[in-house]
C-alpha cells in the first residue's frame, strides 16, 4: 500500500468517526438537536470530504439520513451523494421491529 493510499484510508476512517460523533452530538444537544459542537464536526466532515469524497450513506447513522443532515452537508459542498431513502426506511422498520421484540 502506498503512502497516499494509507493517508486516504486514515481520512476515510476519520470521516466515519466524525459522522458517528455528529450523531452523538445531536443526541446530546438541547432543544433543536443542534449545537456549536455539531457545527464544528460538520465543518471537519466537509474539509475531509473535499479530499476523499463522500462517506457511503450506508456507513452513516440512520437518523442523520432520515433528518437530511447527510444530504444537506453534501449539497452545501456541491457533492453528489444520493441516498436510497427506501432502503433507509426498510432499515428503520427492521430496527423498530427488533426493538419491539425485545420488549
PDB file of N, CA and C in Angstrom:
ATOM      1  N   UNK A   1       0.847  -1.175   0.000  1.00  0.00           N
ATOM      2  CA  UNK A   1       0.000   0.000   0.000  1.00  0.00           C
ATOM      3  C   UNK A   1       0.895   1.242   0.000  1.00  0.00           C
ATOM      4  N   UNK A   2       0.578   2.168  -0.872  1.00  0.00           N
ATOM      5  CA  UNK A   2       1.385   3.373  -0.970  1.00  0.00           C
ATOM      6  C   UNK A   2       1.057   4.316   0.194  1.00  0.00           C
ATOM      7  N   UNK A   3       1.914   5.294   0.369  1.00  0.00           N
ATOM      8  CA  UNK A   3       1.694   6.285   1.421  1.00  0.00           C
ATOM      9  C   UNK A   3       0.399   7.053   1.175  1.00  0.00           C
ATOM     10  N   UNK A   4       0.108   7.370  -0.081  1.00  0.00           N
ATOM     11  CA  UNK A   4      -1.127   8.074  -0.423  1.00  0.00           C
ATOM     12  C   UNK A   4      -2.356   7.224  -0.093  1.00  0.00           C
ATOM     13  N   UNK A   5      -2.311   5.952  -0.404  1.00  0.00           N
ATOM     14  CA  UNK A   5      -3.425   5.051  -0.080  1.00  0.00           C
ATOM     15  C   UNK A   5      -3.620   4.951   1.432  1.00  0.00           C
ATOM     16  N   UNK A   6      -2.533   4.897   2.158  1.00  0.00           N
ATOM     17  CA  UNK A   6      -2.599   4.840   3.619  1.00  0.00           C
ATOM     18  C   UNK A   6      -3.237   6.114   4.168  1.00  0.00           C
ATOM     19  N   UNK A   7      -2.867   7.243   3.615  1.00  0.00           N
ATOM     20  CA  UNK A   7      -3.425   8.519   4.039  1.00  0.00           C
ATOM     21  C   UNK A   7      -4.925   8.581   3.727  1.00  0.00           C
ATOM     22  N   UNK A   8      -5.308   8.164   2.536  1.00  0.00           N
ATOM     23  CA  UNK A   8      -6.728   8.144   2.174  1.00  0.00           C
ATOM     24  C   UNK A   8      -7.525   7.247   3.125  1.00  0.00           C
ATOM     25  N   UNK A   9      -6.976   6.098   3.460  1.00  0.00           N
ATOM     26  CA  UNK A   9      -7.624   5.176   4.387  1.00  0.00           C
ATOM     27  C   UNK A   9      -7.808   5.825   5.756  1.00  0.00           C
ATOM     28  N   UNK A  10      -6.792   6.534   6.210  1.00  0.00           N
ATOM     29  CA  UNK A  10      -6.864   7.219   7.504  1.00  0.00           C
ATOM     30  C   UNK A  10      -7.925   8.314   7.476  1.00  0.00           C
ATOM     31  N   UNK A  11      -8.000   9.045   6.383  1.00  0.00           N
ATOM     32  CA  UNK A  11      -9.012  10.103   6.264  1.00  0.00           C
ATOM     33  C   UNK A  11     -10.404   9.485   6.249  1.00  0.00           C
ATOM     34  N   UNK A  12     -10.580   8.408   5.523  1.00  0.00           N
ATOM     35  CA  UNK A  12     -11.886   7.726   5.483  1.00  0.00           C
ATOM     36  C   UNK A  12     -12.291   7.233   6.874  1.00  0.00           C
ATOM     37  N   UNK A  13     -11.342   6.668   7.613  1.00  0.00           N
ATOM     38  CA  UNK A  13     -11.643   6.204   8.977  1.00  0.00           C
ATOM     39  C   UNK A  13     -12.032   7.382   9.869  1.00  0.00           C
ATOM     40  N   UNK A  14     -11.343   8.497   9.715  1.00  0.00           N
ATOM     41  CA  UNK A  14     -11.678   9.695  10.492  1.00  0.00           C
ATOM     42  C   UNK A  14     -13.067  10.207  10.117  1.00  0.00           C
ATOM     43  N   UNK A  15     -13.399  10.185   8.838  1.00  0.00           N
ATOM     44  CA  UNK A  15     -14.737  10.604   8.409  1.00  0.00           C
ATOM     45  C   UNK A  15     -15.821   9.733   9.036  1.00  0.00           C
ATOM     46  N   UNK A  16     -15.603   8.432   9.061  1.00  0.00           N
ATOM     47  CA  UNK A  16     -16.568   7.529   9.702  1.00  0.00           C
ATOM     48  C   UNK A  16     -16.768   7.927  11.156  1.00  0.00           C
ATOM     49  N   UNK A  17     -15.676   8.212  11.843  1.00  0.00           N
ATOM     50  CA  UNK A  17     -15.749   8.612  13.252  1.00  0.00           C
ATOM     51  C   UNK A  17     -16.460   9.950  13.412  1.00  0.00           C
ATOM     52  N   UNK A  18     -16.191  10.882  12.507  1.00  0.00           N
ATOM     53  CA  UNK A  18     -16.817  12.199  12.606  1.00  0.00           C
ATOM     54  C   UNK A  18     -18.330  12.121  12.415  1.00  0.00           C
ATOM     55  N   UNK A  19     -18.795  11.293  11.483  1.00  0.00           N
ATOM     56  CA  UNK A  19     -20.238  11.127  11.310  1.00  0.00           C
ATOM     57  C   UNK A  19     -20.851  10.538  12.574  1.00  0.00           C
ATOM     58  N   UNK A  20     -20.180   9.591  13.170  1.00  0.00           N
ATOM     59  CA  UNK A  20     -20.662   8.997  14.423  1.00  0.00           C
ATOM     60  C   UNK A  20     -20.668  10.030  15.537  1.00  0.00           C
ATOM     61  N   UNK A  21     -19.610  10.822  15.610  1.00  0.00           N
ATOM     62  CA  UNK A  21     -19.528  11.885  16.617  1.00  0.00           C
ATOM     63  C   UNK A  21     -20.629  12.917  16.413  1.00  0.00           C
ATOM     64  N   UNK A  22     -20.947  13.234  15.153  1.00  0.00           N
ATOM     65  CA  UNK A  22     -22.001  14.195  14.869  1.00  0.00           C
ATOM     66  C   UNK A  22     -23.347  13.662  15.351  1.00  0.00           C
ATOM     67  N   UNK A  23     -23.591  12.398  15.139  1.00  0.00           N
ATOM     68  CA  UNK A  23     -24.830  11.798  15.607  1.00  0.00           C
ATOM     69  C   UNK A  23     -24.924  11.888  17.133  1.00  0.00           C
ATOM     70  N   UNK A  24     -23.835  11.587  17.816  1.00  0.00           N
ATOM     71  CA  UNK A  24     -23.810  11.664  19.281  1.00  0.00           C
ATOM     72  C   UNK A  24     -23.984  13.109  19.753  1.00  0.00           C
ATOM     73  N   UNK A  25     -23.371  14.048  19.055  1.00  0.00           N
ATOM     74  CA  UNK A  25     -23.501  15.461  19.430  1.00  0.00           C
ATOM     75  C   UNK A  25     -24.940  15.926  19.259  1.00  0.00           C
ATOM     76  N   UNK A  26     -25.598  15.477  18.217  1.00  0.00           N
ATOM     77  CA  UNK A  26     -27.009  15.839  18.031  1.00  0.00           C
ATOM     78  C   UNK A  26     -27.861  15.265  19.144  1.00  0.00           C
ATOM     79  N   UNK A  27     -27.582  14.029  19.531  1.00  0.00           N
ATOM     80  CA  UNK A  27     -28.351  13.406  20.612  1.00  0.00           C
ATOM     81  C   UNK A  27     -28.140  14.140  21.931  1.00  0.00           C
ATOM     82  N   UNK A  28     -26.944  14.696  22.125  1.00  0.00           N
ATOM     83  CA  UNK A  28     -26.628  15.401  23.368  1.00  0.00           C
ATOM     84  C   UNK A  28     -27.088  16.861  23.365  1.00  0.00           C
ATOM     85  N   UNK A  29     -27.373  17.401  22.199  1.00  0.00           N
ATOM     86  CA  UNK A  29     -27.771  18.814  22.088  1.00  0.00           C
ATOM     87  C   UNK A  29     -29.154  19.022  22.687  1.00  0.00           C
ATOM     88  N   UNK A  30     -29.370  20.207  23.200  1.00  0.00           N
ATOM     89  CA  UNK A  30     -30.664  20.547  23.785  1.00  0.00           C
ATOM     90  C   UNK A  30     -31.624  21.073  22.731  1.00  0.00           C
ATOM     91  N   UNK A  31     -32.871  21.010  23.027  1.00  0.00           N
ATOM     92  CA  UNK A  31     -33.982  21.567  22.242  1.00  0.00           C
ATOM     93  C   UNK A  31     -33.985  21.195  20.768  1.00  0.00           C
ATOM     94  N   UNK A  32     -33.280  21.963  19.945  1.00  0.00           N
ATOM     95  CA  UNK A  32     -33.407  21.756  18.492  1.00  0.00           C
ATOM     96  C   UNK A  32     -32.451  20.700  17.945  1.00  0.00           C
ATOM     97  N   UNK A  33     -31.774  19.991  18.825  1.00  0.00           N
ATOM     98  CA  UNK A  33     -30.866  18.903  18.449  1.00  0.00           C
ATOM     99  C   UNK A  33     -29.707  19.368  17.569  1.00  0.00           C
ATOM    100  N   UNK A  34     -29.281  20.597  17.778  1.00  0.00           N
ATOM    101  CA  UNK A  34     -28.105  21.093  17.074  1.00  0.00           C
ATOM    102  C   UNK A  34     -27.341  21.982  18.031  1.00  0.00           C
ATOM    103  N   UNK A  35     -26.028  21.986  17.908  1.00  0.00           N
ATOM    104  CA  UNK A  35     -25.204  22.757  18.826  1.00  0.00           C
ATOM    105  C   UNK A  35     -23.970  23.281  18.099  1.00  0.00           C
ATOM    106  N   UNK A  36     -23.192  24.062  18.817  1.00  0.00           N
ATOM    107  CA  UNK A  36     -21.929  24.534  18.244  1.00  0.00           C
ATOM    108  C   UNK A  36     -21.009  23.352  17.960  1.00  0.00           C
ATOM    109  N   UNK A  37     -21.077  22.328  18.786  1.00  0.00           N
ATOM    110  CA  UNK A  37     -20.272  21.118  18.533  1.00  0.00           C
ATOM    111  C   UNK A  37     -20.681  20.475  17.210  1.00  0.00           C
ATOM    112  N   UNK A  38     -21.971  20.450  16.938  1.00  0.00           N
ATOM    113  CA  UNK A  38     -22.453  19.912  15.661  1.00  0.00           C
ATOM    114  C   UNK A  38     -21.882  20.718  14.496  1.00  0.00           C
ATOM    115  N   UNK A  39     -21.887  22.043  14.637  1.00  0.00           N
ATOM    116  CA  UNK A  39     -21.305  22.897  13.598  1.00  0.00           C
ATOM    117  C   UNK A  39     -19.829  22.580  13.396  1.00  0.00           C
ATOM    118  N   UNK A  40     -19.092  22.431  14.493  1.00  0.00           N
ATOM    119  CA  UNK A  40     -17.663  22.128  14.441  1.00  0.00           C
ATOM    120  C   UNK A  40     -17.414  20.804  13.711  1.00  0.00           C
ATOM    121  N   UNK A  41     -18.163  19.781  14.088  1.00  0.00           N
ATOM    122  CA  UNK A  41     -17.992  18.464  13.463  1.00  0.00           C
ATOM    123  C   UNK A  41     -18.371  18.499  11.984  1.00  0.00           C
ATOM    124  N   UNK A  42     -19.424  19.232  11.653  1.00  0.00           N
ATOM    125  CA  UNK A  42     -19.843  19.352  10.263  1.00  0.00           C
ATOM    126  C   UNK A  42     -18.756  19.995   9.412  1.00  0.00           C
ATOM    127  N   UNK A  43     -18.119  21.013   9.933  1.00  0.00           N
ATOM    128  CA  UNK A  43     -17.026  21.665   9.192  1.00  0.00           C
ATOM    129  C   UNK A  43     -15.861  20.706   8.981  1.00  0.00           C
ATOM    130  N   UNK A  44     -15.550  19.910   9.973  1.00  0.00           N
ATOM    131  CA  UNK A  44     -14.482  18.910   9.819  1.00  0.00           C
ATOM    132  C   UNK A  44     -14.864  17.871   8.767  1.00  0.00           C
ATOM    133  N   UNK A  45     -16.110  17.428   8.800  1.00  0.00           N
ATOM    134  CA  UNK A  45     -16.595  16.469   7.798  1.00  0.00           C
ATOM    135  C   UNK A  45     -16.451  17.061   6.397  1.00  0.00           C
ATOM    136  N   UNK A  46     -16.833  18.311   6.249  1.00  0.00           N
ATOM    137  CA  UNK A  46     -16.741  18.954   4.934  1.00  0.00           C
ATOM    138  C   UNK A  46     -15.297  19.035   4.450  1.00  0.00           C
ATOM    139  N   UNK A  47     -14.383  19.401   5.333  1.00  0.00           N
ATOM    140  CA  UNK A  47     -12.969  19.516   4.915  1.00  0.00           C
ATOM    141  C   UNK A  47     -12.420  18.181   4.441  1.00  0.00           C
ATOM    142  N   UNK A  48     -12.734  17.116   5.154  1.00  0.00           N
ATOM    143  CA  UNK A  48     -12.204  15.807   4.767  1.00  0.00           C
ATOM    144  C   UNK A  48     -12.936  15.236   3.553  1.00  0.00           C
ATOM    145  N   UNK A  49     -14.230  15.481   3.468  1.00  0.00           N
ATOM    146  CA  UNK A  49     -14.995  15.011   2.308  1.00  0.00           C
ATOM    147  C   UNK A  49     -14.455  15.632   1.027  1.00  0.00           C
ATOM    148  N   UNK A  50     -14.058  16.884   1.109  1.00  0.00           N
ATOM    149  CA  UNK A  50     -13.492  17.561  -0.063  1.00  0.00           C
ATOM    150  C   UNK A  50     -12.215  16.865  -0.542  1.00  0.00           C
ATOM    151  N   UNK A  51     -11.540  16.171   0.350  1.00  0.00           N
ATOM    152  CA  UNK A  51     -10.290  15.485  -0.010  1.00  0.00           C
ATOM    153  C   UNK A  51     -10.508  14.088  -0.579  1.00  0.00           C
ATOM    154  N   UNK A  52     -11.490  13.352  -0.034  1.00  0.00           N
ATOM    155  CA  UNK A  52     -11.647  11.942  -0.415  1.00  0.00           C
ATOM    156  C   UNK A  52     -13.033  11.564  -0.917  1.00  0.00           C
ATOM    157  N   UNK A  53     -13.936  12.530  -1.000  1.00  0.00           N
ATOM    158  CA  UNK A  53     -15.285  12.224  -1.448  1.00  0.00           C
ATOM    159  C   UNK A  53     -16.177  11.800  -0.297  1.00  0.00           C
ATOM    160  N   UNK A  54     -17.458  11.607  -0.601  1.00  0.00           N
ATOM    161  CA  UNK A  54     -18.432  11.332   0.448  1.00  0.00           C
ATOM    162  C   UNK A  54     -18.285   9.955   1.080  1.00  0.00           C
ATOM    163  N   UNK A  55     -18.608   9.913   2.348  1.00  0.00           N
ATOM    164  CA  UNK A  55     -18.735   8.637   3.053  1.00  0.00           C
ATOM    165  C   UNK A  55     -19.972   7.950   2.491  1.00  0.00           C
ATOM    166  N   UNK A  56     -19.891   6.671   2.182  1.00  0.00           N
ATOM    167  CA  UNK A  56     -21.090   5.983   1.684  1.00  0.00           C
ATOM    168  C   UNK A  56     -22.246   6.127   2.685  1.00  0.00           C
ATOM    169  N   UNK A  57     -23.431   6.389   2.192  1.00  0.00           N
ATOM    170  CA  UNK A  57     -24.564   6.639   3.085  1.00  0.00           C
ATOM    171  C   UNK A  57     -24.846   5.448   3.979  1.00  0.00           C
ATOM    172  N   UNK A  58     -24.540   4.255   3.538  1.00  0.00           N
ATOM    173  CA  UNK A  58     -24.786   3.051   4.354  1.00  0.00           C
ATOM    174  C   UNK A  58     -23.894   3.004   5.601  1.00  0.00           C
ATOM    175  N   UNK A  59     -22.844   3.838   5.635  1.00  0.00           N
ATOM    176  CA  UNK A  59     -21.934   3.886   6.777  1.00  0.00           C
ATOM    177  C   UNK A  59     -22.276   4.995   7.766  1.00  0.00           C
ATOM    178  N   UNK A  60     -23.432   5.637   7.562  1.00  0.00           N
ATOM    179  CA  UNK A  60     -23.849   6.776   8.385  1.00  0.00           C
ATOM    180  C   UNK A  60     -25.107   6.381   9.162  1.00  0.00           C
ATOM    181  N   UNK A  61     -25.231   6.879  10.390  1.00  0.00           N
ATOM    182  CA  UNK A  61     -26.382   6.561  11.230  1.00  0.00           C
ATOM    183  C   UNK A  61     -27.683   6.945  10.544  1.00  0.00           C
ATOM    184  N   UNK A  62     -28.693   6.112  10.729  1.00  0.00           N
ATOM    185  CA  UNK A  62     -29.985   6.317  10.076  1.00  0.00           C
ATOM    186  C   UNK A  62     -30.587   7.687  10.371  1.00  0.00           C
ATOM    187  N   UNK A  63     -30.491   8.157  11.596  1.00  0.00           N
ATOM    188  CA  UNK A  63     -31.142   9.427  11.938  1.00  0.00           C
ATOM    189  C   UNK A  63     -30.560  10.589  11.136  1.00  0.00           C
ATOM    190  N   UNK A  64     -29.264  10.530  10.814  1.00  0.00           N
ATOM    191  CA  UNK A  64     -28.652  11.595  10.018  1.00  0.00           C
ATOM    192  C   UNK A  64     -29.138  11.565   8.577  1.00  0.00           C
ATOM    193  N   UNK A  65     -29.524  10.393   8.112  1.00  0.00           N
ATOM    194  CA  UNK A  65     -30.094  10.254   6.768  1.00  0.00           C
ATOM    195  C   UNK A  65     -31.563  10.660   6.779  1.00  0.00           C
ATOM    196  N   UNK A  66     -32.289  10.175   7.775  1.00  0.00           N
ATOM    197  CA  UNK A  66     -33.729  10.458   7.862  1.00  0.00           C
ATOM    198  C   UNK A  66     -34.007  11.952   8.020  1.00  0.00           C
ATOM    199  N   UNK A  67     -33.148  12.624   8.769  1.00  0.00           N
ATOM    200  CA  UNK A  67     -33.332  14.059   9.015  1.00  0.00           C
ATOM    201  C   UNK A  67     -32.711  14.935   7.929  1.00  0.00           C
ATOM    202  N   UNK A  68     -32.039  14.312   6.954  1.00  0.00           N
ATOM    203  CA  UNK A  68     -31.470  15.058   5.839  1.00  0.00           C
ATOM    204  C   UNK A  68     -30.142  15.742   6.128  1.00  0.00           C
ATOM    205  N   UNK A  69     -29.528  15.432   7.263  1.00  0.00           N
ATOM    206  CA  UNK A  69     -28.254  16.069   7.613  1.00  0.00           C
ATOM    207  C   UNK A  69     -27.168  15.656   6.626  1.00  0.00           C
ATOM    208  N   UNK A  70     -27.067  14.373   6.363  1.00  0.00           N
ATOM    209  CA  UNK A  70     -26.069  13.857   5.417  1.00  0.00           C
ATOM    210  C   UNK A  70     -26.238  14.519   4.053  1.00  0.00           C
ATOM    211  N   UNK A  71     -27.489  14.578   3.592  1.00  0.00           N
ATOM    212  CA  UNK A  71     -27.772  15.157   2.289  1.00  0.00           C
ATOM    213  C   UNK A  71     -27.435  16.651   2.261  1.00  0.00           C
ATOM    214  N   UNK A  72     -27.769  17.367   3.325  1.00  0.00           N
ATOM    215  CA  UNK A  72     -27.511  18.816   3.386  1.00  0.00           C
ATOM    216  C   UNK A  72     -26.020  19.109   3.371  1.00  0.00           C
ATOM    217  N   UNK A  73     -25.239  18.351   4.137  1.00  0.00           N
ATOM    218  CA  UNK A  73     -23.793  18.567   4.184  1.00  0.00           C
ATOM    219  C   UNK A  73     -23.193  18.431   2.791  1.00  0.00           C
ATOM    220  N   UNK A  74     -23.587  17.405   2.076  1.00  0.00           N
ATOM    221  CA  UNK A  74     -23.031  17.189   0.742  1.00  0.00           C
ATOM    222  C   UNK A  74     -23.550  18.209  -0.264  1.00  0.00           C
ATOM    223  N   UNK A  75     -24.807  18.605  -0.130  1.00  0.00           N
ATOM    224  CA  UNK A  75     -25.358  19.637  -1.020  1.00  0.00           C
ATOM    225  C   UNK A  75     -24.606  20.950  -0.840  1.00  0.00           C
ATOM    226  N   UNK A  76     -24.272  21.287   0.416  1.00  0.00           N
ATOM    227  CA  UNK A  76     -23.523  22.514   0.683  1.00  0.00           C
ATOM    228  C   UNK A  76     -22.134  22.478   0.049  1.00  0.00           C
ATOM    229  N   UNK A  77     -21.597  21.278  -0.098  1.00  0.00           N
ATOM    230  CA  UNK A  77     -20.291  21.110  -0.747  1.00  0.00           C
ATOM    231  C   UNK A  77     -20.414  21.019  -2.266  1.00  0.00           C
ATOM    232  N   UNK A  78     -21.624  20.827  -2.759  1.00  0.00           N
ATOM    233  CA  UNK A  78     -21.813  20.618  -4.188  1.00  0.00           C
ATOM    234  C   UNK A  78     -21.359  19.231  -4.614  1.00  0.00           C
ATOM    235  N   UNK A  79     -21.457  18.275  -3.703  1.00  0.00           N
ATOM    236  CA  UNK A  79     -21.006  16.899  -3.941  1.00  0.00           C
ATOM    237  C   UNK A  79     -22.223  15.993  -4.074  1.00  0.00           C
ATOM    238  N   UNK A  80     -22.252  15.197  -5.121  1.00  0.00           N
ATOM    239  CA  UNK A  80     -23.321  14.217  -5.307  1.00  0.00           C
ATOM    240  C   UNK A  80     -23.155  13.111  -4.265  1.00  0.00           C
ATOM    241  N   UNK A  81     -24.212  12.878  -3.498  1.00  0.00           N
ATOM    242  CA  UNK A  81     -24.204  11.803  -2.511  1.00  0.00           C
ATOM    243  C   UNK A  81     -25.640  11.297  -2.350  1.00  0.00           C
ATOM    244  N   UNK A  82     -26.166  10.636  -3.389  1.00  0.00           N
ATOM    245  CA  UNK A  82     -27.554  10.177  -3.340  1.00  0.00           C
ATOM    246  C   UNK A  82     -27.756   9.116  -2.260  1.00  0.00           C
ATOM    247  N   UNK A  83     -28.936   9.151  -1.669  1.00  0.00           N
ATOM    248  CA  UNK A  83     -29.304   8.209  -0.612  1.00  0.00           C
ATOM    249  C   UNK A  83     -30.552   7.452  -1.062  1.00  0.00           C
ATOM    250  N   UNK A  84     -30.541   6.156  -0.894  1.00  0.00           N
ATOM    251  CA  UNK A  84     -31.708   5.334  -1.196  1.00  0.00           C
ATOM    252  C   UNK A  84     -32.632   5.380   0.018  1.00  0.00           C
ATOM    253  N   UNK A  85     -33.566   6.326   0.015  1.00  0.00           N
ATOM    254  CA  UNK A  85     -34.433   6.518   1.171  1.00  0.00           C
ATOM    255  C   UNK A  85     -35.380   5.341   1.391  1.00  0.00           C
ATOM    256  N   UNK A  86     -35.687   4.576   0.348  1.00  0.00           N
ATOM    257  CA  UNK A  86     -36.497   3.372   0.533  1.00  0.00           C
ATOM    258  C   UNK A  86     -35.718   2.355   1.366  1.00  0.00           C
ATOM    259  N   UNK A  87     -34.429   2.211   1.102  1.00  0.00           N
ATOM    260  CA  UNK A  87     -33.591   1.296   1.882  1.00  0.00           C
ATOM    261  C   UNK A  87     -33.438   1.811   3.312  1.00  0.00           C
ATOM    262  N   UNK A  88     -33.350   3.132   3.483  1.00  0.00           N
ATOM    263  CA  UNK A  88     -33.274   3.719   4.825  1.00  0.00           C
ATOM    264  C   UNK A  88     -34.550   3.391   5.596  1.00  0.00           C
ATOM    265  N   UNK A  89     -35.701   3.552   4.956  1.00  0.00           N
ATOM    266  CA  UNK A  89     -36.981   3.267   5.606  1.00  0.00           C
ATOM    267  C   UNK A  89     -37.086   1.781   5.986  1.00  0.00           C
ATOM    268  N   UNK A  90     -36.590   0.911   5.114  1.00  0.00           N
ATOM    269  CA  UNK A  90     -36.595  -0.525   5.421  1.00  0.00           C
ATOM    270  C   UNK A  90     -35.698  -0.833   6.613  1.00  0.00           C
ATOM    271  N   UNK A  91     -34.521  -0.198   6.659  1.00  0.00           N
ATOM    272  CA  UNK A  91     -33.602  -0.410   7.784  1.00  0.00           C
ATOM    273  C   UNK A  91     -34.235   0.078   9.087  1.00  0.00           C
ATOM    274  N   UNK A  92     -34.909   1.230   9.041  1.00  0.00           N
ATOM    275  CA  UNK A  92     -35.595   1.747  10.238  1.00  0.00           C
ATOM    276  C   UNK A  92     -36.686   0.787  10.681  1.00  0.00           C
ATOM    277  N   UNK A  93     -37.466   0.276   9.737  1.00  0.00           N
ATOM    278  CA  UNK A  93     -38.546  -0.662  10.072  1.00  0.00           C
ATOM    279  C   UNK A  93     -37.986  -1.913  10.741  1.00  0.00           C
ATOM    280  N   UNK A  94     -36.852  -2.419  10.228  1.00  0.00           N
ATOM    281  CA  UNK A  94     -36.227  -3.596  10.831  1.00  0.00           C
ATOM    282  C   UNK A  94     -35.771  -3.297  12.261  1.00  0.00           C
ATOM    283  N   UNK A  95     -35.142  -2.133  12.452  1.00  0.00           N
ATOM    284  CA  UNK A  95     -34.693  -1.750  13.798  1.00  0.00           C
ATOM    285  C   UNK A  95     -35.874  -1.617  14.750  1.00  0.00           C
ATOM    286  N   UNK A  96     -36.928  -0.972  14.305  1.00  0.00           N
ATOM    287  CA  UNK A  96     -38.109  -0.792  15.146  1.00  0.00           C
ATOM    288  C   UNK A  96     -38.739  -2.137  15.494  1.00  0.00           C
ATOM    289  N   UNK A  97     -38.764  -3.036  14.523  1.00  0.00           N
ATOM    290  CA  UNK A  97     -39.314  -4.370  14.761  1.00  0.00           C
ATOM    291  C   UNK A  97     -38.453  -5.124  15.773  1.00  0.00           C
ATOM    292  N   UNK A  98     -37.140  -5.053  15.627  1.00  0.00           N
ATOM    293  CA  UNK A  98     -36.231  -5.712  16.559  1.00  0.00           C
ATOM    294  C   UNK A  98     -36.418  -5.169  17.986  1.00  0.00           C
ATOM    295  N   UNK A  99     -36.557  -3.843  18.103  1.00  0.00           N
ATOM    296  CA  UNK A  99     -36.764  -3.222  19.428  1.00  0.00           C
ATOM    297  C   UNK A  99     -38.082  -3.692  20.042  1.00  0.00           C
ATOM    298  N   UNK A 100     -39.115  -3.789  19.217  1.00  0.00           N
ATOM    299  CA  UNK A 100     -40.415  -4.209  19.707  1.00  0.00           C
ATOM    300  C   UNK A 100     -40.364  -5.639  20.225  1.00  0.00           C
ATOM    301  N   UNK A 101     -39.592  -6.481  19.577  1.00  0.00           N
ATOM    302  CA  UNK A 101     -39.478  -7.881  20.003  1.00  0.00           C
ATOM    303  C   UNK A 101     -38.706  -8.013  21.312  1.00  0.00           C
ATOM    304  N   UNK A 102     -37.843  -7.057  21.610  1.00  0.00           N
ATOM    305  CA  UNK A 102     -37.071  -7.101  22.848  1.00  0.00           C
ATOM    306  C   UNK A 102     -37.900  -6.700  24.069  1.00  0.00           C
ATOM    307  N   UNK A 103     -39.020  -6.039  23.830  1.00  0.00           N
ATOM    308  CA  UNK A 103     -39.858  -5.571  24.949  1.00  0.00           C
ATOM    309  C   UNK A 103     -40.678  -6.637  25.534  1.00  0.00           C
TER     310      UNK A 103
END
